PDB file of C-alpha atoms and ligand atoms in Angstrom:
ATOM      1  CA  MET A   1     -13.428 -23.796  -9.808  1.00 42.00           C
ATOM      2  CA  SER A   2     -11.725 -25.824  -7.053  1.00 42.00           C
ATOM      3  CA  THR A   3     -11.974 -24.520  -3.481  1.00 45.00           C
ATOM      4  CA  ASP A   4      -9.158 -26.698  -2.375  1.00 48.00           C
ATOM      5  CA  GLN A   5      -7.009 -25.154   0.424  1.00 49.00           C
ATOM      6  CA  THR A   6      -3.876 -25.344  -1.690  1.00 54.00           C
ATOM      7  CA  ASP A   7      -5.502 -22.818  -4.082  1.00 70.00           C
ATOM      8  CA  VAL A   8      -5.688 -20.045  -1.482  1.00 86.00           C
ATOM      9  CA  ASN A   9      -3.172 -17.279  -2.017  1.00 92.00           C
ATOM     10  CA  PRO A  10      -2.719 -15.854   1.533  1.00 89.00           C
ATOM     11  CA  ASN A  11      -1.544 -12.479   0.117  1.00 92.00           C
ATOM     12  CA  LYS A  12      -4.756 -12.114  -1.986  1.00 94.00           C
ATOM     13  CA  ALA A  13      -6.941 -13.453   0.878  1.00 91.00           C
ATOM     14  CA  LEU A  14      -5.397 -10.916   3.300  1.00 91.00           C
ATOM     15  CA  TRP A  15      -6.576  -7.945   1.205  1.00 95.00           C
ATOM     16  CA  GLU A  16      -9.874  -9.351   0.084  1.00 95.00           C
ATOM     17  CA  LYS A  17     -10.782 -10.185   3.681  1.00 92.00           C
ATOM     18  CA  GLY A  18     -11.281  -6.598   4.701  1.00 92.00           C
ATOM     19  CA  ASP A  19     -12.325  -3.447   2.809  1.00 96.00           C
ATOM     20  CA  PHE A  20      -9.416  -1.174   2.293  1.00 97.00           C
ATOM     21  CA  THR A  21     -11.723   1.494   0.866  1.00 97.00           C
ATOM     22  CA  ARG A  22     -12.633   2.393   4.435  1.00 96.00           C
ATOM     23  CA  ILE A  23      -9.072   3.342   5.206  1.00 97.00           C
ATOM     24  CA  ALA A  24      -8.417   4.793   1.704  1.00 97.00           C
ATOM     25  CA  ALA A  25     -11.081   7.443   2.437  1.00 97.00           C
ATOM     26  CA  SER A  26      -8.631   8.977   4.899  1.00 97.00           C
ATOM     27  CA  MET A  27      -5.798   9.000   2.327  1.00 97.00           C
ATOM     28  CA  ARG A  28      -7.269  11.061  -0.502  1.00 98.00           C
ATOM     29  CA  GLU A  29      -5.829  14.401   0.155  1.00 97.00           C
ATOM     30  CA  SER A  30      -2.283  13.274   0.847  1.00 98.00           C
ATOM     31  CA  GLY A  31      -2.573  10.820  -2.127  1.00 98.00           C
ATOM     32  CA  GLU A  32      -3.512  13.828  -4.422  1.00 98.00           C
ATOM     33  CA  ALA A  33      -0.574  15.880  -3.057  1.00 98.00           C
ATOM     34  CA  LEU A  34       1.840  12.952  -3.624  1.00 98.00           C
ATOM     35  CA  VAL A  35       0.591  12.674  -7.278  1.00 98.00           C
ATOM     36  CA  GLU A  36       1.000  16.431  -7.793  1.00 98.00           C
ATOM     37  CA  SER A  37       4.710  15.847  -7.049  1.00 98.00           C
ATOM     38  CA  LEU A  38       5.146  13.171  -9.708  1.00 98.00           C
ATOM     39  CA  GLY A  39       5.406  15.509 -12.755  1.00 96.00           C
ATOM     40  CA  ILE A  40       2.582  13.872 -14.635  1.00 98.00           C
ATOM     41  CA  THR A  41       1.718  15.305 -18.095  1.00 97.00           C
ATOM     42  CA  PRO A  42      -1.198  14.409 -20.311  1.00 98.00           C
ATOM     43  CA  GLY A  43      -0.753  11.210 -22.307  1.00 98.00           C
ATOM     44  CA  LEU A  44       1.816   9.672 -20.027  1.00 98.00           C
ATOM     45  CA  ASP A  45       1.304   5.887 -19.653  1.00 98.00           C
ATOM     46  CA  VAL A  46       1.130   5.145 -15.943  1.00 98.00           C
ATOM     47  CA  LEU A  47       0.833   1.798 -14.075  1.00 98.00           C
ATOM     48  CA  ASP A  48      -0.437   2.119 -10.528  1.00 98.00           C
ATOM     49  CA  LEU A  49       0.464  -1.129  -8.839  1.00 98.00           C
ATOM     50  CA  GLY A  50      -1.233  -2.286  -5.615  1.00 98.00           C
ATOM     51  CA  CYS A  51      -3.629   0.552  -6.437  1.00 98.00           C
ATOM     52  CA  GLY A  52      -6.457  -0.246  -4.095  1.00 98.00           C
ATOM     53  CA  ASP A  53      -9.501   1.731  -5.097  1.00 98.00           C
ATOM     54  CA  GLY A  54      -7.383   4.420  -6.671  1.00 98.00           C
ATOM     55  CA  THR A  55      -6.117   6.857  -4.059  1.00 98.00           C
ATOM     56  CA  THR A  56      -3.276   7.789  -6.438  1.00 98.00           C
ATOM     57  CA  ALA A  57      -4.601   6.317  -9.724  1.00 98.00           C
ATOM     58  CA  VAL A  58      -7.669   8.730  -9.799  1.00 98.00           C
ATOM     59  CA  PRO A  59      -5.576  11.874  -9.424  1.00 98.00           C
ATOM     60  CA  GLU A  60      -3.083  10.533 -11.932  1.00 98.00           C
ATOM     61  CA  ALA A  61      -5.861  10.198 -14.483  1.00 98.00           C
ATOM     62  CA  ARG A  62      -7.281  13.590 -13.617  1.00 98.00           C
ATOM     63  CA  LEU A  63      -3.919  15.030 -14.673  1.00 98.00           C
ATOM     64  CA  GLY A  64      -4.446  13.389 -18.139  1.00 98.00           C
ATOM     65  CA  ALA A  65      -2.341  10.287 -17.848  1.00 98.00           C
ATOM     66  CA  ASN A  66      -3.546   6.960 -19.311  1.00 98.00           C
ATOM     67  CA  VAL A  67      -3.650   4.897 -16.172  1.00 98.00           C
ATOM     68  CA  LEU A  68      -3.928   1.140 -15.510  1.00 98.00           C
ATOM     69  CA  GLY A  69      -4.536   0.271 -11.857  1.00 98.00           C
ATOM     70  CA  VAL A  70      -3.490  -3.300 -10.942  1.00 98.00           C
ATOM     71  CA  ASP A  71      -4.326  -4.895  -7.646  1.00 98.00           C
ATOM     72  CA  ILE A  72      -4.559  -8.325  -6.208  1.00 98.00           C
ATOM     73  CA  ALA A  73      -7.839  -7.837  -4.441  1.00 97.00           C
ATOM     74  CA  ARG A  74     -10.880  -8.311  -6.563  1.00 97.00           C
ATOM     75  CA  ASN A  75     -13.143  -6.202  -4.379  1.00 97.00           C
ATOM     76  CA  LEU A  76     -10.722  -3.283  -4.592  1.00 98.00           C
ATOM     77  CA  VAL A  77     -10.448  -3.524  -8.370  1.00 98.00           C
ATOM     78  CA  ALA A  78     -14.270  -3.483  -8.556  1.00 98.00           C
ATOM     79  CA  ALA A  79     -14.341  -0.442  -6.250  1.00 98.00           C
ATOM     80  CA  GLY A  80     -11.695   1.314  -8.403  1.00 98.00           C
ATOM     81  CA  ASN A  81     -13.646   0.774 -11.619  1.00 98.00           C
ATOM     82  CA  ALA A  82     -16.781   2.023  -9.940  1.00 98.00           C
ATOM     83  CA  ARG A  83     -14.948   5.197  -8.834  1.00 98.00           C
ATOM     84  CA  ALA A  84     -13.445   5.708 -12.304  1.00 98.00           C
ATOM     85  CA  GLU A  85     -16.967   5.418 -13.834  1.00 98.00           C
ATOM     86  CA  SER A  86     -18.489   7.728 -11.286  1.00 98.00           C
ATOM     87  CA  PHE A  87     -15.824  10.395 -12.015  1.00 98.00           C
ATOM     88  CA  GLY A  88     -16.252   9.890 -15.830  1.00 98.00           C
ATOM     89  CA  LEU A  89     -12.545   8.955 -16.241  1.00 98.00           C
ATOM     90  CA  THR A  90     -12.287   6.988 -19.446  1.00 98.00           C
ATOM     91  CA  ASN A  91      -8.491   7.140 -19.296  1.00 98.00           C
ATOM     92  CA  LEU A  92      -8.457   4.967 -16.049  1.00 98.00           C
ATOM     93  CA  ARG A  93      -9.185   1.279 -15.650  1.00 98.00           C
ATOM     94  CA  PHE A  94      -8.421  -1.301 -12.952  1.00 98.00           C
ATOM     95  CA  GLN A  95      -7.714  -4.947 -13.383  1.00 98.00           C
ATOM     96  CA  GLU A  96      -6.614  -7.809 -11.144  1.00 98.00           C
ATOM     97  CA  GLY A  97      -2.930  -8.802 -11.083  1.00 98.00           C
ATOM     98  CA  ASP A  98      -0.055  -9.820  -8.813  1.00 98.00           C
ATOM     99  CA  ALA A  99       2.943  -7.669  -8.473  1.00 98.00           C
ATOM    100  CA  THR A 100       5.189 -10.790  -8.304  1.00 98.00           C
ATOM    101  CA  ASP A 101       4.072 -11.877 -11.734  1.00 98.00           C
ATOM    102  CA  LEU A 102       2.487  -9.224 -14.002  1.00 98.00           C
ATOM    103  CA  LYS A 103       1.711 -11.824 -16.666  1.00 96.00           C
ATOM    104  CA  ASP A 104      -1.000  -9.765 -18.319  1.00 94.00           C
ATOM    105  CA  VAL A 105       1.341  -6.743 -18.752  1.00 97.00           C
ATOM    106  CA  ALA A 106       3.712  -6.514 -21.725  1.00 97.00           C
ATOM    107  CA  ALA A 107       7.378  -5.442 -21.210  1.00 98.00           C
ATOM    108  CA  ASP A 108       8.277  -1.726 -21.727  1.00 98.00           C
ATOM    109  CA  SER A 109       4.585  -0.648 -21.475  1.00 98.00           C
ATOM    110  CA  PHE A 110       4.793   2.285 -19.037  1.00 98.00           C
ATOM    111  CA  ASP A 111       6.615   5.708 -18.724  1.00 98.00           C
ATOM    112  CA  LEU A 112       5.858   5.636 -14.958  1.00 98.00           C
ATOM    113  CA  VAL A 113       5.100   2.876 -12.493  1.00 98.00           C
ATOM    114  CA  VAL A 114       3.702   4.084  -9.114  1.00 98.00           C
ATOM    115  CA  SER A 115       3.219   1.819  -6.112  1.00 98.00           C
ATOM    116  CA  ILE A 116       2.237   3.606  -2.948  1.00 98.00           C
ATOM    117  CA  PHE A 117       2.172   1.220   0.083  1.00 98.00           C
ATOM    118  CA  GLY A 118       1.127  -1.384  -2.570  1.00 98.00           C
ATOM    119  CA  ALA A 119       3.757  -3.732  -4.019  1.00 98.00           C
ATOM    120  CA  MET A 120       5.647  -3.673  -0.710  1.00 98.00           C
ATOM    121  CA  PHE A 121       2.889  -6.031   0.560  1.00 96.00           C
ATOM    122  CA  ALA A 122       3.623  -8.678  -2.105  1.00 97.00           C
ATOM    123  CA  PRO A 123       5.713 -11.677  -1.240  1.00 94.00           C
ATOM    124  CA  ARG A 124       9.009 -12.327  -3.114  1.00 96.00           C
ATOM    125  CA  PRO A 125      10.457  -8.771  -3.287  1.00 98.00           C
ATOM    126  CA  PHE A 126      13.088  -9.725  -5.871  1.00 98.00           C
ATOM    127  CA  ASP A 127      10.354 -10.918  -8.279  1.00 98.00           C
ATOM    128  CA  VAL A 128       8.448  -7.666  -7.662  1.00 98.00           C
ATOM    129  CA  ALA A 129      11.586  -5.503  -8.488  1.00 98.00           C
ATOM    130  CA  LYS A 130      12.187  -7.588 -11.636  1.00 98.00           C
ATOM    131  CA  GLU A 131       8.511  -7.177 -12.747  1.00 98.00           C
ATOM    132  CA  VAL A 132       8.232  -3.447 -12.235  1.00 98.00           C
ATOM    133  CA  VAL A 133      11.505  -2.871 -14.070  1.00 98.00           C
ATOM    134  CA  ARG A 134      10.336  -5.182 -16.950  1.00 98.00           C
ATOM    135  CA  VAL A 135       7.076  -3.314 -17.492  1.00 98.00           C
ATOM    136  CA  THR A 136       8.745   0.172 -17.374  1.00 98.00           C
ATOM    137  CA  ARG A 137      10.068   1.651 -20.642  1.00 98.00           C
ATOM    138  CA  PRO A 138      13.839   2.376 -20.832  1.00 97.00           C
ATOM    139  CA  GLY A 139      14.096   6.050 -19.778  1.00 97.00           C
ATOM    140  CA  GLY A 140      10.951   5.636 -17.561  1.00 98.00           C
ATOM    141  CA  ARG A 141      10.548   5.883 -13.821  1.00 98.00           C
ATOM    142  CA  ILE A 142       9.353   3.910 -10.894  1.00 98.00           C
ATOM    143  CA  VAL A 143       8.089   5.540  -7.718  1.00 98.00           C
ATOM    144  CA  MET A 144       7.338   3.411  -4.568  1.00 98.00           C
ATOM    145  CA  GLY A 145       6.147   4.514  -1.218  1.00 98.00           C
ATOM    146  CA  ASN A 146       7.154   1.962   1.467  1.00 98.00           C
ATOM    147  CA  TRP A 147       6.539   2.092   5.218  1.00 98.00           C
ATOM    148  CA  ILE A 148       9.704   2.158   7.292  1.00 98.00           C
ATOM    149  CA  PRO A 149      10.369  -0.543   9.921  1.00 96.00           C
ATOM    150  CA  ASN A 150      10.706   0.654  13.488  1.00 94.00           C
ATOM    151  CA  ASP A 151       9.843   4.225  12.436  1.00 97.00           C
ATOM    152  CA  PRO A 152       8.350   6.022  15.438  1.00 97.00           C
ATOM    153  CA  THR A 153       5.383   7.278  13.374  1.00 97.00           C
ATOM    154  CA  PHE A 154       1.933   5.795  13.171  1.00 96.00           C
ATOM    155  CA  VAL A 155       1.741   3.071  10.487  1.00 95.00           C
ATOM    156  CA  ALA A 156       5.073   1.431  11.439  1.00 95.00           C
ATOM    157  CA  GLN A 157       3.978   1.361  15.063  1.00 96.00           C
ATOM    158  CA  LEU A 158       0.439   0.010  14.121  1.00 94.00           C
ATOM    159  CA  LEU A 159       2.022  -2.801  12.129  1.00 91.00           C
ATOM    160  CA  ARG A 160       4.737  -3.505  14.827  1.00 92.00           C
ATOM    161  CA  VAL A 161       1.984  -3.890  17.432  1.00 95.00           C
ATOM    162  CA  SER A 162      -0.291  -5.942  15.101  1.00 91.00           C
ATOM    163  CA  THR A 163       2.579  -8.296  14.305  1.00 91.00           C
ATOM    164  CA  ALA A 164       3.381  -8.829  17.986  1.00 92.00           C
ATOM    165  CA  TYR A 165      -0.168 -10.211  18.481  1.00 93.00           C
ATOM    166  CA  ALA A 166      -0.382 -12.244  15.167  1.00 87.00           C
ATOM    167  CA  PRO A 167       0.880 -15.903  14.968  1.00 85.00           C
ATOM    168  CA  PRO A 168       4.504 -16.257  13.859  1.00 87.00           C
ATOM    169  CA  PRO A 169       4.789 -15.976  10.064  1.00 87.00           C
ATOM    170  CA  PRO A 170       5.588 -19.047   7.984  1.00 87.00           C
ATOM    171  CA  GLU A 171       9.246 -20.009   7.477  1.00 89.00           C
ATOM    172  CA  GLY A 172      10.915 -18.000   4.739  1.00 89.00           C
ATOM    173  CA  PHE A 173       8.423 -15.102   5.124  1.00 91.00           C
ATOM    174  CA  ILE A 174      10.079 -11.761   4.210  1.00 94.00           C
ATOM    175  CA  SER A 175       8.498  -8.845   6.066  1.00 94.00           C
ATOM    176  CA  PRO A 176       6.905  -6.192   3.707  1.00 96.00           C
ATOM    177  CA  MET A 177       8.559  -3.581   6.006  1.00 96.00           C
ATOM    178  CA  THR A 178      12.005  -4.576   4.556  1.00 98.00           C
ATOM    179  CA  TRP A 179      11.026  -2.481   1.476  1.00 98.00           C
ATOM    180  CA  GLY A 180      11.476   0.507   3.803  1.00 98.00           C
ATOM    181  CA  ILE A 181      15.231  -0.133   4.165  1.00 98.00           C
ATOM    182  CA  GLU A 182      17.370   1.529   1.553  1.00 98.00           C
ATOM    183  CA  GLU A 183      19.930  -1.267   1.499  1.00 98.00           C
ATOM    184  CA  ASN A 184      17.246  -3.813   0.552  1.00 98.00           C
ATOM    185  CA  VAL A 185      15.747  -1.487  -2.083  1.00 98.00           C
ATOM    186  CA  LEU A 186      19.155  -1.061  -3.733  1.00 98.00           C
ATOM    187  CA  GLU A 187      19.853  -4.835  -3.592  1.00 98.00           C
ATOM    188  CA  ARG A 188      16.377  -5.727  -5.118  1.00 98.00           C
ATOM    189  CA  PHE A 189      16.593  -3.263  -7.940  1.00 98.00           C
ATOM    190  CA  GLY A 190      20.250  -4.095  -8.421  1.00 98.00           C
ATOM    191  CA  SER A 191      19.330  -7.664  -9.028  1.00 98.00           C
ATOM    192  CA  ALA A 192      16.804  -6.379 -11.607  1.00 98.00           C
ATOM    193  CA  GLY A 193      19.658  -4.650 -13.451  1.00 98.00           C
ATOM    194  CA  VAL A 194      19.325  -1.146 -12.160  1.00 98.00           C
ATOM    195  CA  PRO A 195      22.547   0.428 -10.785  1.00 98.00           C
ATOM    196  CA  ALA A 196      22.502   2.008  -7.336  1.00 98.00           C
ATOM    197  CA  GLU A 197      23.100   5.526  -8.770  1.00 98.00           C
ATOM    198  CA  ASN A 198      19.686   5.345 -10.546  1.00 98.00           C
ATOM    199  CA  VAL A 199      17.862   4.799  -7.241  1.00 98.00           C
ATOM    200  CA  THR A 200      17.091   7.523  -4.590  1.00 98.00           C
ATOM    201  CA  CYS A 201      15.425   6.998  -1.295  1.00 98.00           C
ATOM    202  CA  GLU A 202      13.964   9.829   0.856  1.00 98.00           C
ATOM    203  CA  ARG A 203      12.006   9.719   4.152  1.00 98.00           C
ATOM    204  CA  THR A 204       8.712  11.593   3.455  1.00 98.00           C
ATOM    205  CA  MET A 205       5.518  12.292   5.410  1.00 98.00           C
ATOM    206  CA  PHE A 206       1.959  11.131   4.488  1.00 98.00           C
ATOM    207  CA  LEU A 207      -1.116  12.511   6.332  1.00 98.00           C
ATOM    208  CA  PHE A 208      -4.246  10.419   7.184  1.00 98.00           C
ATOM    209  CA  GLN A 209      -7.223  12.620   7.699  1.00 98.00           C
ATOM    210  CA  THR A 210     -10.803  11.696   8.574  1.00 98.00           C
ATOM    211  CA  PRO A 211     -13.858  13.238  10.160  1.00 97.00           C
ATOM    212  CA  SER A 212     -14.107  10.170  12.370  1.00 97.00           C
ATOM    213  CA  THR A 213     -13.092  10.321  15.986  1.00 97.00           C
ATOM    214  CA  PRO A 214      -9.762   8.537  16.850  1.00 97.00           C
ATOM    215  CA  SER A 215     -11.879   5.618  18.374  1.00 96.00           C
ATOM    216  CA  GLU A 216     -13.991   5.294  15.252  1.00 97.00           C
ATOM    217  CA  TYR A 217     -10.917   5.416  13.055  1.00 97.00           C
ATOM    218  CA  LEU A 218      -9.304   2.629  15.035  1.00 97.00           C
ATOM    219  CA  ALA A 219     -12.555   0.573  14.720  1.00 97.00           C
ATOM    220  CA  ASP A 220     -12.123   0.898  10.919  1.00 96.00           C
ATOM    221  CA  PHE A 221      -8.651  -0.638  11.161  1.00 96.00           C
ATOM    222  CA  ARG A 222      -9.962  -3.339  13.406  1.00 96.00           C
ATOM    223  CA  ASP A 223     -12.889  -4.207  11.103  1.00 96.00           C
ATOM    224  CA  TYR A 224     -11.617  -3.488   7.580  1.00 95.00           C
ATOM    225  CA  TYR A 225      -7.795  -3.422   7.367  1.00 94.00           C
ATOM    226  CA  GLY A 226      -6.458  -6.983   6.714  1.00 91.00           C
ATOM    227  CA  PRO A 227      -3.275  -6.847   8.792  1.00 90.00           C
ATOM    228  CA  THR A 228      -5.039  -5.413  11.806  1.00 93.00           C
ATOM    229  CA  MET A 229      -8.068  -7.742  11.389  1.00 94.00           C
ATOM    230  CA  ASN A 230      -5.678 -10.703  11.644  1.00 92.00           C
ATOM    231  CA  ALA A 231      -4.063  -9.326  14.755  1.00 93.00           C
ATOM    232  CA  TYR A 232      -7.415  -8.831  16.446  1.00 96.00           C
ATOM    233  CA  ALA A 233      -8.455 -12.427  15.452  1.00 94.00           C
ATOM    234  CA  ALA A 234      -5.242 -13.813  16.881  1.00 94.00           C
ATOM    235  CA  ALA A 235      -5.422 -11.766  20.027  1.00 96.00           C
ATOM    236  CA  ALA A 236      -9.071 -12.859  20.546  1.00 96.00           C
ATOM    237  CA  ALA A 237      -8.021 -16.501  20.243  1.00 95.00           C
ATOM    238  CA  ASP A 238      -5.463 -15.855  23.047  1.00 93.00           C
ATOM    239  CA  GLY A 239      -7.971 -13.851  25.200  1.00 96.00           C
ATOM    240  CA  ARG A 240      -5.845 -10.667  24.636  1.00 96.00           C
ATOM    241  CA  GLU A 241      -8.165  -8.641  22.384  1.00 96.00           C
ATOM    242  CA  ALA A 242      -8.876  -6.068  25.081  1.00 97.00           C
ATOM    243  CA  GLU A 243      -5.105  -5.629  25.609  1.00 97.00           C
ATOM    244  CA  LEU A 244      -4.455  -5.161  21.908  1.00 97.00           C
ATOM    245  CA  HIS A 245      -7.312  -2.688  21.629  1.00 97.00           C
ATOM    246  CA  ALA A 246      -6.033  -0.671  24.582  1.00 97.00           C
ATOM    247  CA  GLU A 247      -2.528  -0.508  23.046  1.00 97.00           C
ATOM    248  CA  LEU A 248      -3.846   0.606  19.746  1.00 97.00           C
ATOM    249  CA  GLU A 249      -6.214   3.209  21.295  1.00 97.00           C
ATOM    250  CA  GLU A 250      -3.265   4.750  23.130  1.00 97.00           C
ATOM    251  CA  LEU A 251      -1.273   4.714  19.765  1.00 97.00           C
ATOM    252  CA  VAL A 252      -3.962   6.434  17.815  1.00 97.00           C
ATOM    253  CA  GLU A 253      -4.565   9.070  20.556  1.00 96.00           C
ATOM    254  CA  GLU A 254      -0.870   9.722  20.817  1.00 96.00           C
ATOM    255  CA  HIS A 255      -0.391  10.320  17.112  1.00 98.00           C
ATOM    256  CA  ASN A 256      -3.617  12.297  16.451  1.00 98.00           C
ATOM    257  CA  THR A 257      -2.876  15.974  15.892  1.00 97.00           C
ATOM    258  CA  ALA A 258      -6.474  17.125  15.257  1.00 97.00           C
ATOM    259  CA  ALA A 259      -8.078  19.326  17.796  1.00 95.00           C
ATOM    260  CA  PRO A 260     -10.804  17.665  19.975  1.00 93.00           C
ATOM    261  CA  GLY A 261     -13.985  17.345  17.971  1.00 93.00           C
ATOM    262  CA  GLU A 262     -12.192  17.988  14.677  1.00 96.00           C
ATOM    263  CA  GLY A 263     -11.799  14.384  13.581  1.00 97.00           C
ATOM    264  CA  THR A 264      -8.480  12.627  13.304  1.00 98.00           C
ATOM    265  CA  SER A 265      -5.206  13.667  11.575  1.00 98.00           C
ATOM    266  CA  ILE A 266      -2.209  11.414  11.817  1.00 98.00           C
ATOM    267  CA  GLU A 267       1.201  11.777  10.087  1.00 97.00           C
ATOM    268  CA  ALA A 268       3.286   8.752   9.089  1.00 98.00           C
ATOM    269  CA  ALA A 269       6.701   8.607   7.515  1.00 98.00           C
ATOM    270  CA  TYR A 270       7.452   6.477   4.509  1.00 98.00           C
ATOM    271  CA  LEU A 271      10.427   5.796   2.215  1.00 98.00           C
ATOM    272  CA  ARG A 272       9.852   7.425  -1.147  1.00 98.00           C
ATOM    273  CA  VAL A 273      11.858   5.397  -3.672  1.00 98.00           C
ATOM    274  CA  THR A 274      12.524   6.776  -7.164  1.00 98.00           C
ATOM    275  CA  VAL A 275      14.146   4.543  -9.747  1.00 98.00           C
ATOM    276  CA  MET A 276      15.306   5.663 -13.098  1.00 98.00           C
ATOM    277  CA  VAL A 277      15.175   2.793 -15.508  1.00 98.00           C
TER     278      VAL A 277
HETATM  279  C1  SAM B 301      -2.194  -0.403   2.000  1.00 70.41           C
HETATM  280  S1  SAM B 301      -3.175  -0.857   0.566  1.00 70.41           S
HETATM  281  C2  SAM B 301      -2.700   0.600  -0.490  1.00 70.41           C
HETATM  282  C3  SAM B 301      -3.651   0.848  -1.628  1.00 70.41           C
HETATM  283  C4  SAM B 301      -3.406   2.064  -2.431  1.00 70.41           C
HETATM  284  N1  SAM B 301      -2.068   2.111  -3.092  1.00 70.41           N
HETATM  285  C5  SAM B 301      -3.660   3.366  -1.650  1.00 70.41           C
HETATM  286  O1  SAM B 301      -2.556   4.077  -1.361  1.00 70.41           O
HETATM  287  O2  SAM B 301      -4.779   3.608  -1.264  1.00 70.41           O
HETATM  288  C6  SAM B 301      -2.144  -2.102  -0.188  1.00 70.41           C
HETATM  289  C7  SAM B 301      -2.671  -2.614  -1.506  1.00 70.41           C
HETATM  290  O3  SAM B 301      -1.751  -3.497  -2.088  1.00 70.41           O
HETATM  291  C8  SAM B 301      -2.438  -4.602  -2.677  1.00 70.41           C
HETATM  292  N2  SAM B 301      -1.645  -5.729  -2.844  1.00 70.41           N
HETATM  293  C9  SAM B 301      -1.075  -6.476  -1.885  1.00 70.41           C
HETATM  294  N3  SAM B 301      -0.395  -7.517  -2.397  1.00 70.41           N
HETATM  295  C10 SAM B 301      -0.370  -7.286  -3.786  1.00 70.41           C
HETATM  296  C11 SAM B 301       0.187  -8.024  -4.863  1.00 70.41           C
HETATM  297  N4  SAM B 301       0.927  -9.055  -4.673  1.00 70.41           N
HETATM  298  N5  SAM B 301       0.013  -7.565  -6.121  1.00 70.41           N
HETATM  299  C12 SAM B 301      -0.814  -6.446  -6.302  1.00 70.41           C
HETATM  300  N6  SAM B 301      -1.365  -5.743  -5.351  1.00 70.41           N
HETATM  301  C13 SAM B 301      -1.179  -6.189  -4.040  1.00 70.41           C
HETATM  302  C14 SAM B 301      -3.672  -4.718  -1.737  1.00 70.41           C
HETATM  303  O4  SAM B 301      -4.737  -5.445  -2.359  1.00 70.41           O
HETATM  304  C15 SAM B 301      -4.018  -3.302  -1.358  1.00 70.41           C
HETATM  305  O5  SAM B 301      -4.934  -2.759  -2.278  1.00 70.41           O
END
């Protein structure tokens, strides 16, 4: 296989660079609660897109759905399959794929497509909307969780600070955060043939919880979360790493609601998008 620079997909490289399983460990309880709200019944065919190592795909399968997890990062697909095996979930499998072009997935295959903080990170959002609609059966549903730009809660602020230290994006780059704006969501699904009255958007809270201290938790973002890793690399190149770290330490401390010595608990708001196909 060629290793020519032109073969590098920056979207894939970003997520394979780190190890999102380290962050996903703090998302399990809230991920399960989110899945409880999806009305999953045994036998439902579910696609979990941008699934990571299965924060939501595992609980979907535990409720009896037949679940396919698709993610662009090879390491996370491997981690997901290892988790499915360790839990004995034969109705859950993970495979590599790109939300902008689900070429290995047939049209009208799923009753429910779930993408929690996943497909929002793919480039070409209009292609993403077209693809998720294509693979959903008529009468089926799509549920997306998208971080909201400029929201005062944790993740939007973490990404805002990280972006401020990162090099300017290439021309034509569309920020993933635009998926957190209702107008864009309606336009994207509208162009995929879904009328606005079939789309609902609701600001909802997600809780990150870990036994790690706030400093340890921030170190996980610094060392394992692609977008923050890039910000630290860019800041280091400019001699501003300590400045970035201090800004993020303050952010984590400010948003942590756990009592001292009780780990870290941080709420973050997202736009919950439901699309009736
Ligand atoms: C913030 S993580 C969320 C993972 C998982 N949904 C969870 O809640 O734990 C974003 C995920 O989207 C995946 N991703 C990014 N771009 C993608 C694309 N174009 N197609 C499929 N997955 C993608 C990443 O590899 C990563 O696993």
